[in-house]
Short mmCIF file of C-alpha atoms and ligand atoms in Angstrom, two decimals:
data_model
loop_
_atom_site.label_atom_id
_atom_site.label_comp_id
_atom_site.label_asym_id
_atom_site.label_seq_id
_atom_site.Cartn_x
_atom_site.Cartn_y
_atom_site.Cartn_z
CA MET W 19 10.50 2.47 17.67
CA ASP W 20 7.98 4.31 15.17
CA SER W 21 7.39 3.00 11.69
CA ILE W 22 5.63 4.64 8.56
CA VAL W 23 3.02 3.11 6.76
CA VAL W 24 2.39 4.44 3.03
CA THR W 25 -1.09 3.33 1.22
CA GLY W 26 -0.87 3.22 -2.75
CA ASN W 27 -3.13 6.25 -3.40
CA GLY W 28 -2.86 7.21 -7.29
CA PRO W 29 -1.09 9.90 -8.77
CA LEU W 30 0.05 13.25 -6.67
CA SER W 31 -0.22 16.92 -7.08
CA GLY W 32 1.57 19.92 -5.79
CA ARG W 33 4.74 21.61 -4.35
CA ILE W 34 7.28 20.05 -2.01
CA ALA W 35 9.96 22.51 -0.58
CA ILE W 36 13.38 20.69 -0.85
CA ALA W 37 15.93 21.91 2.06
CA GLY W 38 19.57 22.30 2.41
CA ALA W 39 21.80 19.63 1.65
CA LYS W 40 22.75 17.12 4.81
CA ASN W 41 26.01 16.64 3.38
CA ALA W 42 26.86 19.99 2.55
CA CYS W 43 25.84 21.11 5.98
CA LEU W 44 28.00 17.99 7.74
CA THR W 45 31.37 19.59 6.14
CA LEU W 46 30.01 22.87 6.21
CA MET W 47 29.55 22.76 10.25
CA PRO W 48 33.33 21.57 11.00
CA ALA W 49 34.43 24.53 9.05
CA THR W 50 33.73 26.62 12.28
CA LEU W 51 36.51 24.92 13.80
CA LEU W 52 39.08 26.77 11.38
CA THR W 53 38.30 30.20 12.99
CA GLU W 54 37.60 32.38 16.34
CA GLU W 55 34.82 34.11 14.69
CA PRO W 56 31.22 33.20 14.34
CA LEU W 57 30.33 31.13 11.57
CA THR W 58 26.60 31.11 10.46
CA LEU W 59 24.73 28.21 8.62
CA LEU W 60 21.48 29.63 6.77
CA ASN W 61 18.59 26.75 5.27
CA ALA W 62 20.10 24.08 7.62
CA PRO W 63 18.23 20.80 7.14
CA ARG W 64 16.36 19.66 10.80
CA LEU W 65 17.86 16.24 11.10
CA SER W 66 19.44 13.97 13.58
CA ASP W 67 22.71 13.68 11.63
CA ILE W 68 22.98 17.77 11.98
CA ARG W 69 22.48 17.18 15.87
CA THR W 70 24.59 14.91 16.18
CA MET W 71 27.55 16.93 14.57
CA ALA W 72 26.14 19.97 16.64
CA GLN W 73 26.89 17.25 19.82
CA LEU W 74 30.34 16.57 18.22
CA LEU W 75 31.55 20.32 17.82
CA GLN W 76 30.21 21.32 21.54
CA SER W 77 32.46 18.22 22.89
CA LEU W 78 35.06 20.06 21.28
CA GLY W 79 34.26 23.44 23.18
CA ALA W 80 32.50 24.90 20.19
CA GLU W 81 29.16 27.12 20.61
CA VAL W 82 26.55 25.49 18.42
CA SER W 83 22.99 26.99 18.58
CA ALA W 84 20.14 26.35 16.42
CA LEU W 85 17.61 29.46 15.74
CA GLN W 86 14.50 29.66 13.75
CA ASP W 87 13.51 26.28 14.32
CA GLY W 88 16.42 24.90 13.78
CA LYS W 89 17.25 26.24 9.99
CA VAL W 90 20.03 28.95 11.53
CA LEU W 91 23.00 27.22 12.91
CA ALA W 92 25.03 29.98 14.85
CA MET W 93 28.69 28.70 15.91
CA SER W 94 31.58 29.75 17.46
CA SER W 95 34.88 28.35 17.86
CA HIS W 96 36.71 31.14 19.87
CA ALA W 97 37.08 29.07 22.88
CA LEU W 98 38.14 24.88 21.86
CA ASP W 99 38.93 23.15 24.96
CA ASN W 100 39.07 19.63 23.72
CA HIS W 101 40.62 17.98 20.71
CA ARG W 102 39.46 14.47 21.25
CA ALA W 103 36.35 13.40 19.17
CA ASP W 104 35.35 10.53 21.05
CA TYR W 105 34.38 7.20 19.70
CA ASP W 106 30.77 7.10 21.43
CA ILE W 107 29.84 10.27 18.80
CA VAL W 108 31.79 8.96 15.92
CA ARG W 109 30.49 5.55 15.73
CA LYS W 110 26.87 7.45 14.99
CA MET W 111 28.02 9.16 12.23
CA ARG W 112 30.71 8.43 9.69
CA ALA W 113 31.40 12.27 8.77
CA SER W 114 32.53 13.16 12.22
CA ILE W 115 35.92 12.36 10.85
CA LEU W 116 35.41 15.92 9.08
CA VAL W 117 36.86 17.72 12.42
CA LEU W 118 40.41 16.10 12.19
CA GLY W 119 41.19 18.40 9.23
CA PRO W 120 40.45 21.61 10.84
CA MET W 121 41.39 21.07 14.23
CA LEU W 122 44.87 19.87 12.92
CA ALA W 123 45.18 23.08 10.47
CA ARG W 124 44.18 25.33 13.82
CA ASP W 125 45.66 24.09 16.59
CA GLY W 126 48.32 21.61 15.33
CA HIS W 127 46.91 18.47 17.16
CA ALA W 128 43.68 16.46 17.05
CA VAL W 129 42.45 12.98 18.40
CA VAL W 130 39.67 11.56 16.42
CA SER W 131 38.26 7.96 16.70
CA LEU W 132 38.18 5.77 13.52
CA PRO W 133 34.80 5.51 12.34
CA GLY W 134 33.76 1.51 12.54
CA GLY W 135 32.22 -0.42 9.44
CA CYS W 136 28.91 0.52 7.59
CA ALA W 137 25.89 -1.24 6.11
CA ILE W 138 26.56 0.31 3.13
CA GLY W 139 30.57 -1.04 2.53
CA ALA W 140 33.68 -1.18 4.22
CA ARG W 141 34.30 2.74 3.63
CA PRO W 142 37.77 3.16 4.96
CA VAL W 143 39.39 6.64 5.78
CA ASP W 144 42.86 5.99 4.41
CA LEU W 145 42.58 8.76 1.96
CA HIS W 146 41.70 11.30 4.39
CA LEU W 147 44.93 10.38 6.38
CA GLN W 148 47.26 9.88 3.50
CA ALA W 149 46.10 13.36 1.95
CA LEU W 150 46.57 15.05 5.75
CA GLU W 151 49.96 12.99 5.89
CA ALA W 152 51.08 14.79 2.65
CA LEU W 153 50.28 18.27 4.30
CA GLY W 154 52.98 17.28 6.74
CA ALA W 155 50.61 15.61 9.53
CA GLU W 156 52.31 12.65 11.88
CA LEU W 157 49.63 10.06 12.39
CA ASP W 158 49.71 7.43 14.87
CA LEU W 159 46.87 5.16 15.00
CA ARG W 160 46.36 3.24 18.23
CA ASP W 161 43.43 2.33 20.20
CA GLY W 162 40.95 2.94 17.44
CA TYR W 163 41.85 6.56 17.71
CA VAL W 164 44.14 8.69 14.82
CA HIS W 165 46.55 10.51 16.87
CA ALA W 166 47.53 13.47 14.82
CA LYS W 167 50.08 15.98 15.17
CA ALA W 168 51.21 18.84 12.47
CA PRO W 169 54.96 19.67 12.46
CA SER W 170 56.39 22.71 14.38
CA GLY W 171 55.05 25.92 12.45
CA GLY W 172 51.71 23.96 11.64
CA LEU W 173 50.85 22.13 8.30
CA LYS W 174 52.50 22.91 5.17
CA GLY W 175 51.01 22.81 1.41
CA GLY W 176 51.56 20.13 -0.29
CA ARG W 177 50.36 18.23 -3.45
CA VAL W 178 47.81 15.33 -2.88
CA ARG W 179 46.77 13.24 -5.59
CA PHE W 180 43.96 10.78 -4.94
CA PRO W 181 44.09 7.42 -6.49
CA LEU W 182 39.94 7.47 -6.26
CA VAL W 183 37.56 10.26 -5.77
CA SER W 184 36.59 10.90 -2.26
CA VAL W 185 33.91 13.39 -1.04
CA GLY W 186 35.10 13.50 2.16
CA ALA W 187 38.72 12.70 1.58
CA THR W 188 38.48 15.83 -0.65
CA GLU W 189 36.49 17.92 1.96
CA ASN W 190 38.85 16.93 4.82
CA VAL W 191 41.95 18.21 3.08
CA LEU W 192 40.53 21.33 1.37
CA MET W 193 39.48 22.60 4.98
CA ALA W 194 43.12 21.56 6.85
CA ALA W 195 45.02 23.58 3.45
CA THR W 196 43.22 26.79 3.72
CA LEU W 197 45.53 27.38 7.04
CA ALA W 198 48.63 25.25 5.81
CA ARG W 199 51.77 27.26 5.06
CA GLY W 200 52.19 27.86 1.30
CA THR W 201 50.07 26.01 -1.86
CA THR W 202 48.34 22.61 -1.68
CA VAL W 203 47.33 21.09 -4.83
CA ILE W 204 44.43 18.48 -4.73
CA GLU W 205 44.24 16.07 -7.96
CA ASN W 206 41.48 13.74 -8.71
CA ALA W 207 39.26 16.00 -6.34
CA ALA W 208 35.53 15.37 -6.06
CA ARG W 209 33.37 18.04 -7.70
CA GLU W 210 30.15 17.56 -5.98
CA PRO W 211 28.42 20.21 -5.54
CA GLU W 212 28.98 19.89 -1.51
CA ILE W 213 32.53 20.38 -2.50
CA VAL W 214 31.63 24.08 -4.18
CA ASP W 215 29.48 24.82 -1.53
CA LEU W 216 32.36 24.28 1.39
CA ALA W 217 34.62 26.22 -1.12
CA GLN W 218 32.73 29.08 -1.54
CA CYS W 219 31.91 29.25 2.42
CA LEU W 220 35.63 28.75 3.25
CA ARG W 221 36.48 31.70 0.61
CA LYS W 222 34.08 34.21 2.48
CA MET W 223 35.90 32.97 5.35
CA GLY W 224 39.13 34.77 3.74
CA ALA W 225 40.40 31.28 2.56
CA GLN W 226 42.23 31.40 -1.04
CA ILE W 227 40.77 28.68 -3.32
CA GLU W 228 40.96 27.95 -7.06
CA GLY W 229 39.45 25.20 -9.07
CA GLU W 230 36.38 24.02 -6.90
CA GLY W 231 33.75 21.92 -9.07
CA THR W 232 37.11 20.74 -11.49
CA ASP W 233 39.15 17.76 -10.58
CA THR W 234 42.24 20.12 -9.39
CA ILE W 235 41.77 22.47 -6.74
CA THR W 236 44.61 24.79 -5.50
CA VAL W 237 44.52 26.14 -2.03
CA GLU W 238 46.94 29.23 -0.91
CA GLY W 239 47.30 28.85 3.11
CA VAL W 240 46.15 31.81 4.91
CA GLU W 241 47.36 32.91 8.36
CA ARG W 242 43.85 33.01 9.56
CA LEU W 243 40.15 32.65 8.82
CA GLY W 244 37.22 34.81 9.75
CA GLY W 245 33.76 34.36 10.17
CA ALA W 246 31.32 34.58 7.55
CA THR W 247 27.31 33.73 7.04
CA HIS W 248 26.50 31.02 4.56
CA ARG W 249 23.42 29.63 2.72
CA VAL W 250 23.70 25.62 2.82
CA VAL W 251 22.78 24.74 -1.26
CA THR W 252 19.76 22.70 -1.75
CA ASP W 253 20.08 19.17 -0.79
CA ARG W 254 20.37 17.42 -4.38
CA ILE W 255 19.60 13.79 -2.93
CA GLU W 256 16.10 15.05 -1.31
CA LEU W 257 15.64 16.41 -4.80
CA GLY W 258 16.05 13.70 -6.63
CA THR W 259 14.08 11.58 -4.25
CA TYR W 260 10.90 13.95 -4.24
CA MET W 261 11.52 13.94 -8.04
CA LEU W 262 10.41 9.97 -8.05
CA ALA W 263 7.38 10.08 -6.30
CA PRO W 264 5.18 11.43 -9.28
CA ALA W 265 7.38 9.46 -11.44
CA ILE W 266 6.25 5.99 -9.75
CA CYS W 267 2.77 7.17 -8.59
CA GLY W 268 1.79 9.32 -11.59
CA GLY W 269 0.70 12.98 -11.28
CA GLU W 270 2.71 16.51 -11.51
CA VAL W 271 4.86 17.68 -8.54
CA GLU W 272 6.91 20.77 -8.52
CA CYS W 273 10.15 20.46 -6.28
CA LEU W 274 10.74 24.10 -5.01
CA GLY W 275 14.48 25.28 -4.91
CA GLY W 276 15.33 22.27 -6.91
CA ARG W 277 17.93 23.12 -10.26
CA ARG W 278 18.61 20.79 -12.96
CA ASP W 279 22.39 21.69 -12.78
CA LEU W 280 22.42 19.74 -9.48
CA VAL W 281 20.73 16.39 -10.55
CA GLY W 282 22.01 16.52 -14.38
CA ALA W 283 22.60 12.78 -15.29
CA PHE W 284 19.74 11.46 -13.02
CA CYS W 285 17.36 13.95 -14.94
CA GLU W 286 18.78 12.59 -18.13
CA ARG W 287 17.71 8.88 -17.00
CA LEU W 288 14.54 9.68 -15.41
CA GLU W 289 13.82 11.73 -18.98
CA ALA W 290 14.71 8.23 -20.71
CA ALA W 291 12.28 6.57 -18.40
CA GLY W 292 9.36 8.33 -20.12
CA ILE W 293 9.06 11.40 -17.28
CA SER W 294 8.72 14.91 -18.12
CA ILE W 295 10.86 17.54 -15.93
CA GLU W 296 10.44 21.36 -16.48
CA GLU W 297 12.41 24.04 -15.15
CA THR W 298 10.25 26.70 -13.56
CA GLU W 299 10.73 29.88 -11.73
CA SER W 300 10.84 28.04 -8.16
CA GLY W 301 12.31 25.10 -9.21
CA LEU W 302 11.72 21.57 -10.96
CA LYS W 303 8.22 20.59 -12.16
CA VAL W 304 8.17 16.83 -12.40
CA ALA W 305 5.06 14.90 -14.41
CA ARG W 306 4.23 11.05 -15.58
CA ARG W 307 1.07 11.56 -17.35
CA ASN W 308 0.55 8.66 -19.37
CA GLY W 309 1.90 4.96 -19.69
CA ARG W 310 4.44 3.01 -17.80
CA VAL W 311 7.58 4.38 -17.19
CA GLN W 312 10.48 2.29 -19.83
CA ALA W 313 13.11 0.31 -18.46
CA VAL W 314 16.42 2.04 -18.59
CA ASP W 315 20.26 1.41 -17.30
CA VAL W 316 22.14 3.30 -14.56
CA THR W 317 25.77 3.64 -13.22
CA THR W 318 26.32 4.92 -10.42
CA GLU W 319 29.45 7.50 -10.51
CA PRO W 320 30.96 10.55 -8.79
CA TYR W 321 29.60 13.51 -9.90
CA PRO W 322 28.88 14.67 -12.56
CA GLY W 323 27.60 10.84 -12.61
CA PHE W 324 24.07 9.29 -11.56
CA PRO W 325 25.15 9.67 -7.49
CA THR W 326 24.74 6.51 -5.53
CA ASP W 327 22.48 7.86 -2.75
CA LEU W 328 19.97 7.69 -5.72
CA GLN W 329 20.19 4.50 -6.74
CA ALA W 330 17.83 3.00 -3.96
CA GLN W 331 15.12 5.35 -5.05
CA MET W 332 15.55 4.72 -8.65
CA MET W 333 15.62 0.98 -8.43
CA ALA W 334 12.25 1.28 -6.84
CA LEU W 335 11.20 3.14 -9.70
CA LEU W 336 12.32 0.69 -12.29
CA CYS W 337 10.64 -1.85 -10.21
CA THR W 338 7.41 -1.09 -12.05
CA ALA W 339 9.15 -0.11 -15.36
CA GLU W 340 8.68 -1.88 -19.02
CA GLY W 341 11.67 -3.93 -19.75
CA THR W 342 14.43 -4.90 -17.83
CA SER W 343 16.96 -2.38 -16.33
CA VAL W 344 20.44 -3.19 -15.39
CA LEU W 345 21.46 -1.10 -12.44
CA GLU W 346 25.53 -1.05 -11.52
CA GLU W 347 26.73 0.20 -8.16
CA LYS W 348 30.22 1.50 -8.71
CA ILE W 349 31.03 3.43 -5.39
CA PHE W 350 30.10 1.59 -2.93
CA GLU W 351 30.12 -2.54 -2.95
CA ASN W 352 27.08 -3.30 -0.65
CA ARG W 353 24.40 -1.16 -1.49
CA PHE W 354 21.56 -3.61 -2.88
CA MET W 355 20.12 -4.05 0.26
CA HIS W 356 17.28 -2.64 -0.64
CA ALA W 357 16.91 -5.18 -3.44
CA PRO W 358 15.53 -8.12 -1.26
CA GLU W 359 12.51 -5.53 0.78
CA LEU W 360 11.73 -4.61 -2.65
CA MET W 361 10.99 -8.42 -3.64
CA ARG W 362 9.08 -8.86 -0.82
CA MET W 363 6.78 -6.34 -2.21
CA GLY W 364 6.71 -8.37 -5.42
CA ALA W 365 9.30 -6.93 -7.62
CA ARG W 366 11.79 -9.21 -9.72
CA ILE W 367 15.32 -8.42 -9.05
CA ASP W 368 18.58 -10.30 -9.12
CA VAL W 369 21.78 -9.25 -7.81
CA SER W 370 24.90 -10.00 -8.84
CA GLY W 371 27.94 -8.29 -7.36
CA GLY W 372 27.54 -4.71 -8.04
CA THR W 373 25.04 -5.42 -10.56
CA ALA W 374 21.32 -5.55 -10.09
CA LYS W 375 18.91 -6.55 -13.06
CA VAL W 376 15.52 -5.36 -12.57
CA HIS W 377 12.49 -7.02 -14.37
CA GLY W 378 9.88 -4.79 -14.36
CA VAL W 379 6.66 -5.77 -13.29
CA GLU W 380 3.14 -4.45 -13.69
CA ASN W 381 2.12 -3.97 -9.76
CA LEU W 382 3.92 -3.61 -6.55
CA LYS W 383 2.01 -5.08 -3.31
CA GLY W 384 2.25 -3.40 0.05
CA ALA W 385 4.24 -5.52 2.91
CA PRO W 386 6.04 -4.96 6.22
CA VAL W 387 9.67 -4.07 5.40
CA MET W 388 12.76 -2.56 7.00
CA ALA W 389 16.23 -1.41 5.72
CA THR W 390 19.38 -0.82 7.08
CA ASP W 391 20.50 2.78 5.64
CA LEU W 392 18.65 6.13 5.05
CA ARG W 393 18.42 5.67 0.99
CA ALA W 394 17.46 2.43 1.02
CA SER W 395 14.28 2.97 3.95
CA VAL W 396 13.21 5.91 1.93
CA SER W 397 13.30 3.71 -1.44
CA LEU W 398 10.86 1.46 0.37
CA ILE W 399 8.36 4.68 0.91
CA LEU W 400 8.37 5.43 -2.85
CA ALA W 401 7.54 1.88 -3.71
CA GLY W 402 4.85 2.06 -1.10
CA LEU W 403 3.57 5.11 -3.08
CA ALA W 404 2.84 2.82 -5.97
CA ALA W 405 2.17 -0.38 -4.38
CA GLU W 406 -1.66 -1.71 -3.89
CA GLY W 407 -2.17 -1.99 0.05
CA ASP W 408 -0.46 -1.01 3.02
CA THR W 409 3.63 -1.00 2.99
CA MET W 410 5.31 -0.58 6.55
CA VAL W 411 8.28 0.81 6.78
CA ASN W 412 10.56 0.15 10.14
CA ARG W 413 13.71 1.35 11.50
CA VAL W 414 12.50 4.82 11.00
CA TYR W 415 15.31 6.32 12.55
CA HIS W 416 17.50 5.64 9.54
CA LEU W 417 14.99 8.25 7.53
CA ASP W 418 15.34 10.67 10.50
CA ARG W 419 19.12 11.35 9.59
CA GLY W 420 18.10 12.42 6.07
CA TYR W 421 15.13 13.34 5.51
CA GLU W 422 13.15 16.46 7.47
CA GLN W 423 9.24 15.79 7.37
CA VAL W 424 8.95 13.20 5.07
CA VAL W 425 5.26 12.41 6.19
CA GLU W 426 4.00 15.61 6.04
CA LYS W 427 6.03 16.64 2.27
CA LEU W 428 3.89 13.29 0.97
CA ALA W 429 1.13 14.02 2.60
CA GLY W 430 1.27 17.57 1.19
CA VAL W 431 1.14 16.37 -2.26
CA GLY W 432 -1.66 13.59 -1.99
CA ALA W 433 0.06 10.74 -0.49
CA LYS W 434 -1.44 8.53 2.10
CA ILE W 435 1.35 8.28 4.81
CA GLU W 436 1.69 8.67 8.36
CA ARG W 437 3.99 7.73 11.05
CA VAL W 438 2.92 5.42 13.90
CA ALA W 439 4.23 4.96 17.02
CA ALA W 440 5.27 0.91 17.75
C1 LIG D 506 29.75 10.73 0.64
O1 LIG D 506 30.48 10.00 1.63
C2 LIG D 506 28.56 10.73 1.37
N1 LIG D 506 28.24 11.51 2.74
C3 LIG D 506 27.58 9.89 1.14
O2 LIG D 506 26.21 9.94 1.57
C4 LIG D 506 27.62 9.55 -0.16
O3 LIG D 506 26.94 8.16 -0.40
C5 LIG D 506 29.24 9.39 -0.54
O4 LIG D 506 29.63 10.71 -0.60
C6 LIG D 506 29.36 9.25 -2.42
O5 LIG D 506 28.77 10.30 -2.87
C7 LIG D 506 28.56 12.75 3.00
O6 LIG D 506 28.76 13.54 2.42
C8 LIG D 506 28.44 12.51 4.82
P1 LIG D 506 33.73 9.05 -0.52
P2 LIG D 506 31.94 9.84 2.14
O7 LIG D 506 34.47 9.02 0.22
O8 LIG D 506 32.60 11.35 1.79
C9 LIG D 506 36.34 4.96 -0.79
C10 LIG D 506 24.20 9.73 2.26
O9 LIG D 506 23.22 8.59 2.02
N2 LIG D 506 37.37 5.31 0.27
O10 LIG D 506 32.98 9.81 -1.74
O11 LIG D 506 32.27 8.85 2.91
C11 LIG D 506 35.05 4.69 -0.03
O12 LIG D 506 34.76 3.47 0.54
C12 LIG D 506 25.61 8.83 2.06
O13 LIG D 506 23.93 10.55 3.07
C13 LIG D 506 38.16 4.59 0.47
O14 LIG D 506 38.41 3.86 -0.19
O15 LIG D 506 32.13 9.06 0.21
C14 LIG D 506 33.99 4.39 -1.09
O16 LIG D 506 33.86 3.07 -2.29
C15 LIG D 506 26.05 7.61 2.56
N3 LIG D 506 38.95 5.54 1.25
C16 LIG D 506 34.25 5.55 -2.36
O17 LIG D 506 36.14 5.64 -1.85
C17 LIG D 506 38.45 6.84 1.95
O18 LIG D 506 39.40 7.16 2.57
C18 LIG D 506 33.79 6.82 -2.22
O19 LIG D 506 33.56 7.64 -1.10
C19 LIG D 506 37.67 7.10 1.85
C20 LIG D 506 36.68 6.45 0.87
#
């Protein structure tokens, strides 16, 4: 198994191109199941999660071709011949549950494995299932699978009111509602940029949707959807991650394709910590020119709040801040697994339930570390950029799920980083 070795090497300088969003692409891909016509995605990120979703769609009978070195995904679901998403694929990636709504809406039946546990929290799928039931779906949970059927005549529009904001459940029911008979109103909907991107793509396919980006989305079902070509929105989490690189070890980096509206709450916290952020014609330029970063408090929230997917990386920054920062994780119950690893590098952190107190230290020291999820892994790389000596990050397969060319991108701005085979 490969590892990544990072050696603290002083300030960074240069430009990093930000890829298309993993989490947008993972919901845009299942949208192919809604139509017999081709759906083409541009600006797709080259990641193992995207390959897993491609395999899942192929197992259902869809055609998926990765063109232009994987940046273009050409898909067609004209001949779906299997409506069963197997445990073997679903267990690798929870986003697999997103094939349920589209298959049910188009063909009236689907069998999808329930995802199992997850390192960052229990992450049930009850809200996905309740929302589809509100559209008339009959669900039977047995043998670890959801067996779903639409009523005769297909799904029908309904009112869905989520008790808490769920990105995935909003996406699943939004896709299903596009082909349901009548009007669906989704209340307390997620407002993430990935939802907006999905709605825009579905509209190109002929769907009638209003209100994406607000907490109420209204969908008027249509008889059929057609093909489309759509460019995947910029990955706001990759953007925030690389914005933290110069923040943590000094210098100036321009993140190409970055947009402040994608990471507004995050930018506000970064600026409060003393980092400068400038909007340029090509993206966002981030600099830490002098002095130590100041402690800031952070609470994760659904968009437009501070994203949970940047909490671990922000913690890495705050480990070297002047003063004590309080981080509150409100989305997932077990998302501080990076804290003990950062402590192995000399950080001072007290975790109690969903709160972490980070007492800033002047220097971190390199150490062998490992993490149990994607964002935790990259937070250790960021910490390694600021540490004295070598940091060896193990279990690199987590990184391959969500960061394309992490070594090349950071080396390109002057970081000392390499991937080594075990
Ligand atoms: C999406 O997961 C992202 N994944 C996650 O990114 C991200 O952390 C999360 O949204 C929150 O922003 C993808 O888009 C593929 P949720 P999702 O449903 O949709 C609870 C990363 O690192 N909940 O918004 O699964 C749930 O347990 C990943 O890229 C239920 O209780 O998240 C959580 O506490 C990790 N029942 C909260 O809601 C449900 O049926 C929000 O989860 C669904 C969710």
